[in-house]
Amino acid sequence: MYEDHYIFTPGPVKMSQEILDVGAKQTPYFRNCEFSNVVYHCEKGLIDIVNAPEGSKVIFLTASGTAGMESVVMNLLNSNDNALVVNGGGFGARFVDICNIHDVPNTNFQVNNTNLKDIEALAPQDKFSSLIVNAHETSVGHLYDLTALGEYTKNNNMMYIVDAISMLVTDELDMQKSHIDVVIASSQKGFALPPGLTMVVLSPTALEKLQSVKSLYFNFKDYLSNGERGQTPYTPAVTIMLQLEARLNQIVRRGGITQSIASAREVADYFRLSIKGLPLKVASLFMPNAMTALTPTDGKSALDIVNDLENKYKVMVCPNGGDERDTIFRVSHMGDMTKEYTDVLIDALFDYYKVSRN
Ligand SMILES: *Cc1c(COP(=O)(O)O)cnc(C)c1O
């Protein structure tokens, strides 16, 4: 499906041939040292990417990113907590739902048009035990100031949980610099792998707070004890783990995480600059490198644009949901992106608007 299409959707994203080739191979048996080494290697690579503090551990779950979000709430929060949940869109709202389902007292902190640099002034003045945030609120293309939030959680002695699913690899995240306790990642966004693997990085502070849970599959303690020997309690997404190992090697080979972020920024800047002559304006003031959210300024329906790009140009971008389907569409810069590849979308947009690109 869509094999001859150009992919600018925010997950799954454009994958590189190298990673696709790994996915085409026979899935190997995994209860052995060879595979344990893959797991160790993936854990080490992830810890490096987020600059996790010494003694941090990674949980690998065979599930989509939402399971990462939910399992973190289940293993780290309970009815004695009071979580401050940043809600700037669909994914923030999902964390509120998860807290409610698991009876975790929470404050739904609805935010708009701010990256929370001034969180101290904006946050409700109650006492909170933890802060939960989606670093990049993918539903609107909005990036929060992780370091400002980290100062706030440090000053107020709060646990700091970050869903970094849609900004890892393309945008900066440093657990030590920003005092982050938990990072949630997922395979199908910046890592540019197939969906099916979610990863949770736990700092030593978070590890100490782990509690008993009423769940077999989402019991982090089980994952940690199996992790000692490079294994998971249940069958992992073996092939995606092999692809993750290859991807982590690829990131290092291409100059490391700093270089990955710089390349993503270059492509995002190039795209934003290139479309300046078109009746489209950016929908957020605080965009990540990962994505550009656009609003048509000529009254055209965003959904019509998305459909036309797919049908006439074989270019896939993503509509917003609900009320915003006619006003906002999103362009991902995650994955195996280059300026040349992005030119296909830019040229399509210029052709669509019958404007010549110079
Ligand atoms: C994609 C995404 C998720 C995970 O969604 P799944 O469909 O469960 O993989 C979670 N948080 C954010 C911010 C995302 O962009």
Short mmCIF file of C-alpha atoms and ligand atoms in Angstrom, two decimals:
data_model
loop_
_atom_site.label_atom_id
_atom_site.label_comp_id
_atom_site.label_asym_id
_atom_site.label_seq_id
_atom_site.Cartn_x
_atom_site.Cartn_y
_atom_site.Cartn_z
CA MET A 1 0.00 0.00 0.00
CA TYR A 2 1.22 3.49 -0.90
CA GLU A 3 4.59 2.06 -1.89
CA ASP A 4 5.03 4.66 -4.61
CA HIS A 5 3.88 7.52 -2.37
CA TYR A 6 5.96 10.18 -0.68
CA ILE A 7 5.53 10.00 3.08
CA PHE A 8 5.17 13.12 5.26
CA THR A 9 2.78 11.70 7.84
CA PRO A 10 3.67 11.96 11.55
CA GLY A 11 3.96 8.24 12.10
CA PRO A 12 4.61 5.85 10.51
CA VAL A 13 7.28 7.94 8.86
CA LYS A 14 9.68 7.47 5.94
CA MET A 15 12.01 4.57 6.70
CA SER A 16 15.48 4.11 5.22
CA GLN A 17 16.34 1.22 2.90
CA GLU A 18 18.83 -0.10 5.44
CA ILE A 19 16.07 -0.51 8.04
CA LEU A 20 13.62 -1.95 5.51
CA ASP A 21 16.22 -4.58 4.61
CA VAL A 22 16.52 -5.69 8.24
CA GLY A 23 12.73 -6.07 8.33
CA ALA A 24 12.77 -8.36 5.28
CA LYS A 25 14.77 -11.07 7.05
CA GLN A 26 13.64 -14.21 8.90
CA THR A 27 12.81 -13.38 12.52
CA PRO A 28 15.37 -15.22 14.67
CA TYR A 29 14.93 -17.14 17.90
CA PHE A 30 15.56 -14.78 20.78
CA ARG A 31 16.00 -16.63 24.11
CA ASN A 32 19.75 -16.71 23.77
CA CYS A 33 22.89 -14.62 24.30
CA GLU A 34 22.94 -13.33 20.74
CA PHE A 35 19.60 -11.63 21.18
CA SER A 36 20.40 -10.51 24.74
CA ASN A 37 23.30 -8.60 23.23
CA VAL A 38 20.88 -6.85 20.88
CA VAL A 39 18.74 -5.83 23.85
CA TYR A 40 21.76 -4.55 25.80
CA HIS A 41 22.92 -2.63 22.77
CA CYS A 42 19.49 -1.04 22.27
CA GLU A 43 19.31 -0.10 25.95
CA LYS A 44 22.74 1.51 25.86
CA GLY A 45 21.93 3.37 22.62
CA LEU A 46 18.68 4.79 24.00
CA ILE A 47 20.33 5.84 27.24
CA ASP A 48 22.94 7.73 25.21
CA ILE A 49 20.35 9.45 23.02
CA VAL A 50 18.44 10.90 25.97
CA ASN A 51 21.56 11.36 28.15
CA ALA A 52 19.95 9.38 30.97
CA PRO A 53 21.64 9.51 34.38
CA GLU A 54 23.95 6.71 35.50
CA GLY A 55 21.96 3.65 36.61
CA SER A 56 18.94 4.31 34.35
CA LYS A 57 17.10 1.33 32.82
CA VAL A 58 14.98 0.82 29.71
CA ILE A 59 11.73 -1.18 29.48
CA PHE A 60 10.87 -2.59 26.03
CA LEU A 61 7.17 -3.26 25.52
CA THR A 62 5.63 -4.90 22.48
CA ALA A 63 2.84 -2.38 22.01
CA SER A 64 2.16 1.03 20.54
CA GLY A 65 3.18 4.24 22.30
CA THR A 66 -0.06 4.61 24.24
CA ALA A 67 0.86 1.45 26.16
CA GLY A 68 4.09 3.21 27.13
CA MET A 69 2.05 6.16 28.42
CA GLU A 70 -0.44 3.98 30.30
CA SER A 71 2.12 1.61 31.80
CA VAL A 72 4.13 4.54 33.17
CA VAL A 73 1.07 5.90 34.96
CA MET A 74 0.26 2.40 36.28
CA ASN A 75 3.76 1.68 37.58
CA LEU A 76 4.63 5.08 39.01
CA LEU A 77 1.46 6.84 40.16
CA ASN A 78 -1.40 5.95 42.49
CA SER A 79 -4.32 7.41 44.43
CA ASN A 80 -1.95 9.30 46.76
CA ASP A 81 -0.58 11.35 43.89
CA ASN A 82 -1.71 14.60 42.44
CA ALA A 83 -0.50 14.76 38.88
CA LEU A 84 -0.31 17.97 36.90
CA VAL A 85 -1.09 16.92 33.33
CA VAL A 86 -0.23 19.36 30.55
CA ASN A 87 -3.09 19.19 28.08
CA GLY A 88 -2.46 21.08 24.88
CA GLY A 89 -4.27 18.69 22.54
CA GLY A 90 -5.23 15.11 21.84
CA PHE A 91 -2.23 13.43 23.44
CA GLY A 92 -2.37 15.54 26.60
CA ALA A 93 -6.07 14.66 26.86
CA ARG A 94 -5.09 11.00 26.56
CA PHE A 95 -2.88 11.26 29.65
CA VAL A 96 -5.82 12.81 31.55
CA ASP A 97 -7.99 9.85 30.49
CA ILE A 98 -5.30 7.38 31.56
CA CYS A 99 -4.99 9.00 35.00
CA ASN A 100 -8.77 8.94 35.42
CA ILE A 101 -9.05 5.27 34.40
CA HIS A 102 -6.36 4.35 36.94
CA ASP A 103 -7.79 6.56 39.70
CA VAL A 104 -4.80 8.85 39.82
CA PRO A 105 -5.90 12.27 41.10
CA ASN A 106 -4.93 14.81 38.48
CA THR A 107 -5.28 18.38 37.37
CA ASN A 108 -6.09 18.85 33.70
CA PHE A 109 -3.80 21.79 32.90
CA GLN A 110 -5.17 23.09 29.61
CA VAL A 111 -2.70 25.21 27.73
CA ASN A 112 -2.73 27.07 24.46
CA ASN A 113 -0.19 29.18 22.56
CA THR A 114 2.58 28.76 25.11
CA ASN A 115 5.67 26.59 25.33
CA LEU A 116 5.43 26.86 29.14
CA LYS A 117 8.72 28.69 29.49
CA ASP A 118 6.98 30.60 32.29
CA ILE A 119 5.44 27.52 33.90
CA GLU A 120 6.02 28.87 37.43
CA ALA A 121 3.59 31.70 36.69
CA LEU A 122 1.11 29.71 34.61
CA ALA A 123 0.73 26.52 36.65
CA PRO A 124 -2.09 26.27 39.18
CA GLN A 125 -0.76 27.10 42.64
CA ASP A 126 -1.61 23.72 44.22
CA LYS A 127 0.86 21.14 45.44
CA PHE A 128 1.56 18.44 42.85
CA SER A 129 3.48 15.17 43.12
CA SER A 130 4.30 14.88 39.44
CA LEU A 131 4.22 16.58 36.07
CA ILE A 132 3.19 14.70 32.92
CA VAL A 133 3.78 16.23 29.51
CA ASN A 134 3.92 15.27 25.83
CA ALA A 135 7.13 17.07 24.85
CA HIS A 136 5.76 17.55 21.34
CA GLU A 137 1.96 17.67 21.32
CA THR A 138 1.72 16.02 17.92
CA SER A 139 -1.95 16.84 17.40
CA VAL A 140 -1.07 20.52 16.97
CA GLY A 141 2.68 20.55 16.28
CA HIS A 142 3.63 22.23 19.50
CA LEU A 143 6.89 21.80 21.43
CA TYR A 144 7.18 22.59 25.15
CA ASP A 145 10.26 23.95 26.90
CA LEU A 146 11.49 20.78 28.61
CA THR A 147 14.21 22.55 30.56
CA ALA A 148 11.88 25.21 32.00
CA LEU A 149 9.49 22.41 33.03
CA GLY A 150 12.44 20.57 34.59
CA GLU A 151 13.40 23.60 36.70
CA TYR A 152 9.82 23.81 37.88
CA THR A 153 9.61 20.11 38.82
CA LYS A 154 12.98 20.26 40.55
CA ASN A 155 12.04 23.36 42.58
CA ASN A 156 8.76 21.76 43.60
CA ASN A 157 10.10 18.27 44.22
CA MET A 158 7.89 16.63 41.59
CA MET A 159 8.42 13.54 39.49
CA TYR A 160 8.84 14.56 35.85
CA ILE A 161 7.36 12.26 33.18
CA VAL A 162 7.92 13.10 29.51
CA ASP A 163 6.25 11.47 26.52
CA ALA A 164 8.97 12.17 23.95
CA ILE A 165 7.48 9.89 21.31
CA SER A 166 7.20 12.45 18.52
CA MET A 167 10.37 14.49 19.11
CA LEU A 168 13.16 12.06 19.92
CA VAL A 169 15.83 11.96 17.22
CA THR A 170 14.63 15.25 15.66
CA ASP A 171 14.58 17.57 18.69
CA GLU A 172 16.74 17.95 21.76
CA LEU A 173 15.99 16.07 24.96
CA ASP A 174 18.52 15.70 27.75
CA MET A 175 17.33 13.86 30.85
CA GLN A 176 20.19 15.08 33.00
CA LYS A 177 20.11 18.71 31.93
CA SER A 178 16.30 18.90 32.25
CA HIS A 179 16.02 16.71 35.38
CA ILE A 180 13.65 14.28 33.64
CA ASP A 181 12.76 11.08 35.53
CA VAL A 182 10.91 9.14 32.84
CA VAL A 183 11.04 9.26 29.03
CA ILE A 184 8.55 7.41 26.85
CA ALA A 185 9.56 6.59 23.26
CA SER A 186 7.95 4.66 20.44
CA SER A 187 9.24 3.01 17.29
CA GLN A 188 7.16 4.59 14.54
CA LYS A 189 7.94 8.30 14.94
CA GLY A 190 11.45 9.80 14.99
CA PHE A 191 13.06 6.38 15.16
CA ALA A 192 11.50 5.66 11.78
CA LEU A 193 10.80 1.98 12.47
CA PRO A 194 7.54 0.07 12.08
CA PRO A 195 4.97 0.55 14.88
CA GLY A 196 4.86 -2.06 17.64
CA LEU A 197 7.64 -1.22 20.08
CA THR A 198 7.44 1.30 22.89
CA MET A 199 10.33 2.07 25.20
CA VAL A 200 10.39 3.61 28.66
CA VAL A 201 13.60 5.05 30.09
CA LEU A 202 13.55 5.13 33.90
CA SER A 203 16.04 7.19 35.92
CA PRO A 204 17.27 5.83 39.28
CA THR A 205 14.75 8.13 41.01
CA ALA A 206 11.92 6.63 38.97
CA LEU A 207 13.23 3.11 39.56
CA GLU A 208 13.00 3.67 43.31
CA LYS A 209 9.36 4.77 43.00
CA LEU A 210 8.17 1.69 41.09
CA GLN A 211 5.18 0.08 42.80
CA SER A 212 3.30 -3.20 42.57
CA VAL A 213 0.72 -3.15 39.82
CA LYS A 214 -2.47 -5.05 39.12
CA SER A 215 -1.34 -6.17 35.70
CA LEU A 216 0.58 -9.10 34.35
CA TYR A 217 1.80 -7.66 31.06
CA PHE A 218 2.58 -4.14 32.27
CA ASN A 219 4.52 -5.01 35.41
CA PHE A 220 7.77 -3.05 35.09
CA LYS A 221 9.47 -5.01 37.87
CA ASP A 222 9.17 -8.14 35.74
CA TYR A 223 10.75 -6.36 32.78
CA LEU A 224 13.59 -5.12 34.96
CA SER A 225 14.45 -8.54 36.39
CA ASN A 226 14.37 -10.10 32.90
CA GLY A 227 16.34 -7.13 31.62
CA GLU A 228 19.25 -8.08 33.87
CA ARG A 229 19.98 -10.91 31.42
CA GLY A 230 19.02 -8.93 28.32
CA GLN A 231 15.57 -10.45 27.99
CA THR A 232 11.90 -9.48 28.26
CA PRO A 233 9.23 -11.50 30.14
CA TYR A 234 7.18 -12.06 26.95
CA THR A 235 8.10 -12.31 23.27
CA PRO A 236 9.51 -8.96 22.24
CA ALA A 237 8.99 -7.36 18.83
CA VAL A 238 12.14 -9.21 17.76
CA THR A 239 12.44 -7.78 14.27
CA ILE A 240 11.72 -4.22 15.39
CA MET A 241 14.39 -4.60 18.07
CA LEU A 242 16.86 -5.66 15.36
CA GLN A 243 15.76 -2.65 13.32
CA LEU A 244 16.19 -0.43 16.39
CA GLU A 245 19.73 -1.71 16.82
CA ALA A 246 20.45 -0.94 13.16
CA ARG A 247 18.85 2.49 13.49
CA LEU A 248 20.87 3.36 16.59
CA ASN A 249 24.04 2.35 14.71
CA GLN A 250 22.92 4.45 11.77
CA ILE A 251 22.43 7.52 13.99
CA VAL A 252 25.93 7.09 15.44
CA ARG A 253 27.47 6.49 12.00
CA ARG A 254 25.83 9.68 10.67
CA GLY A 255 27.42 11.79 13.41
CA GLY A 256 25.36 11.07 16.50
CA ILE A 257 22.17 12.50 17.94
CA THR A 258 23.35 16.13 17.69
CA GLN A 259 23.79 15.64 13.96
CA SER A 260 20.37 13.97 13.63
CA ILE A 261 18.74 16.93 15.31
CA ALA A 262 20.69 19.38 13.14
CA SER A 263 19.63 17.56 9.95
CA ALA A 264 15.98 17.55 11.02
CA ARG A 265 16.18 21.27 11.79
CA GLU A 266 17.74 21.95 8.41
CA VAL A 267 14.98 20.11 6.56
CA ALA A 268 12.22 21.74 8.64
CA ASP A 269 13.68 25.23 8.11
CA TYR A 270 14.09 24.57 4.41
CA PHE A 271 10.46 23.51 4.09
CA ARG A 272 9.12 26.47 6.06
CA LEU A 273 11.19 28.94 4.10
CA SER A 274 10.39 27.36 0.72
CA ILE A 275 6.61 27.65 1.11
CA LYS A 276 6.66 31.31 2.21
CA GLY A 277 5.10 32.41 -1.10
CA LEU A 278 2.02 30.20 -0.64
CA PRO A 279 -1.25 31.00 1.15
CA LEU A 280 -0.32 28.83 4.12
CA LYS A 281 0.70 29.95 7.58
CA VAL A 282 2.22 27.97 10.38
CA ALA A 283 -0.32 26.95 13.01
CA SER A 284 2.00 27.08 16.02
CA LEU A 285 4.61 29.53 17.27
CA PHE A 286 6.53 26.77 18.98
CA MET A 287 7.17 24.21 16.31
CA PRO A 288 9.47 21.24 16.74
CA ASN A 289 11.86 20.19 13.98
CA ALA A 290 9.73 17.06 13.80
CA MET A 291 6.70 18.69 12.21
CA THR A 292 5.10 21.72 10.59
CA ALA A 293 1.39 22.32 11.15
CA LEU A 294 -0.13 24.58 8.50
CA THR A 295 -3.33 26.61 8.15
CA PRO A 296 -4.59 27.71 4.71
CA THR A 297 -5.05 31.50 4.61
CA ASP A 298 -7.17 31.58 1.44
CA GLY A 299 -10.18 29.81 2.88
CA LYS A 300 -9.34 26.46 1.25
CA SER A 301 -10.19 23.39 3.29
CA ALA A 302 -7.12 21.76 4.84
CA LEU A 303 -8.74 18.35 4.38
CA ASP A 304 -9.24 18.99 0.66
CA ILE A 305 -5.58 19.90 0.34
CA VAL A 306 -4.57 16.66 2.10
CA ASN A 307 -6.78 14.60 -0.22
CA ASP A 308 -5.63 16.40 -3.36
CA LEU A 309 -1.97 15.97 -2.45
CA GLU A 310 -2.54 12.25 -2.09
CA ASN A 311 -4.71 11.74 -5.18
CA LYS A 312 -2.98 14.07 -7.62
CA TYR A 313 0.62 14.01 -6.45
CA LYS A 314 1.01 10.79 -4.42
CA VAL A 315 2.13 12.87 -1.47
CA MET A 316 0.88 11.91 1.98
CA VAL A 317 0.45 14.58 4.64
CA CYS A 318 -1.90 14.39 7.60
CA PRO A 319 -5.20 16.11 8.33
CA ASN A 320 -6.09 17.25 11.85
CA GLY A 321 -9.05 15.64 13.49
CA GLY A 322 -12.35 16.99 14.78
CA ASP A 323 -13.07 20.70 14.47
CA GLU A 324 -9.66 21.36 12.95
CA ARG A 325 -9.95 19.10 9.93
CA ASP A 326 -10.71 22.02 7.64
CA THR A 327 -8.26 24.47 9.18
CA ILE A 328 -5.02 22.57 9.91
CA PHE A 329 -2.94 19.89 8.20
CA ARG A 330 0.41 18.52 9.32
CA VAL A 331 3.68 17.78 7.57
CA SER A 332 6.18 15.51 9.30
CA HIS A 333 9.92 15.95 8.93
CA MET A 334 10.67 12.80 10.94
CA GLY A 335 12.41 9.76 9.53
CA ASP A 336 14.65 9.36 6.50
CA MET A 337 14.17 12.94 5.31
CA THR A 338 16.26 15.04 2.98
CA LYS A 339 15.74 18.39 1.27
CA GLU A 340 15.49 16.58 -2.07
CA TYR A 341 12.72 14.34 -0.79
CA THR A 342 10.95 17.36 0.75
CA ASP A 343 11.18 19.13 -2.62
CA VAL A 344 8.59 16.68 -3.94
CA LEU A 345 6.05 18.04 -1.44
CA ILE A 346 7.10 21.65 -1.96
CA ASP A 347 6.80 21.30 -5.76
CA ALA A 348 3.41 19.64 -5.36
CA LEU A 349 2.17 22.51 -3.20
CA PHE A 350 3.37 25.11 -5.70
CA ASP A 351 1.76 23.21 -8.56
CA TYR A 352 -1.44 22.84 -6.57
CA TYR A 353 -1.62 26.60 -6.01
CA LYS A 354 -0.50 27.28 -9.60
CA VAL A 355 2.31 29.47 -8.33
CA SER A 356 5.75 29.13 -9.89
CA ARG A 357 8.52 28.21 -7.50
CA ASN A 358 11.63 30.32 -7.86
C1 LIG B 1 2.05 8.91 18.28
C2 LIG B 1 2.06 9.40 19.68
C3 LIG B 1 1.76 8.56 20.75
C4 LIG B 1 1.47 7.10 20.63
O1 LIG B 1 0.40 6.78 19.87
P1 LIG B 1 0.19 5.24 19.46
O2 LIG B 1 -0.81 5.34 18.38
O3 LIG B 1 -0.28 4.50 20.64
O4 LIG B 1 1.54 4.76 19.01
C5 LIG B 1 1.83 9.08 22.02
N1 LIG B 1 2.17 10.35 22.25
C6 LIG B 1 2.47 11.19 21.23
C7 LIG B 1 2.86 12.60 21.57
C8 LIG B 1 2.43 10.75 19.92
O5 LIG B 1 2.73 11.58 18.92
#
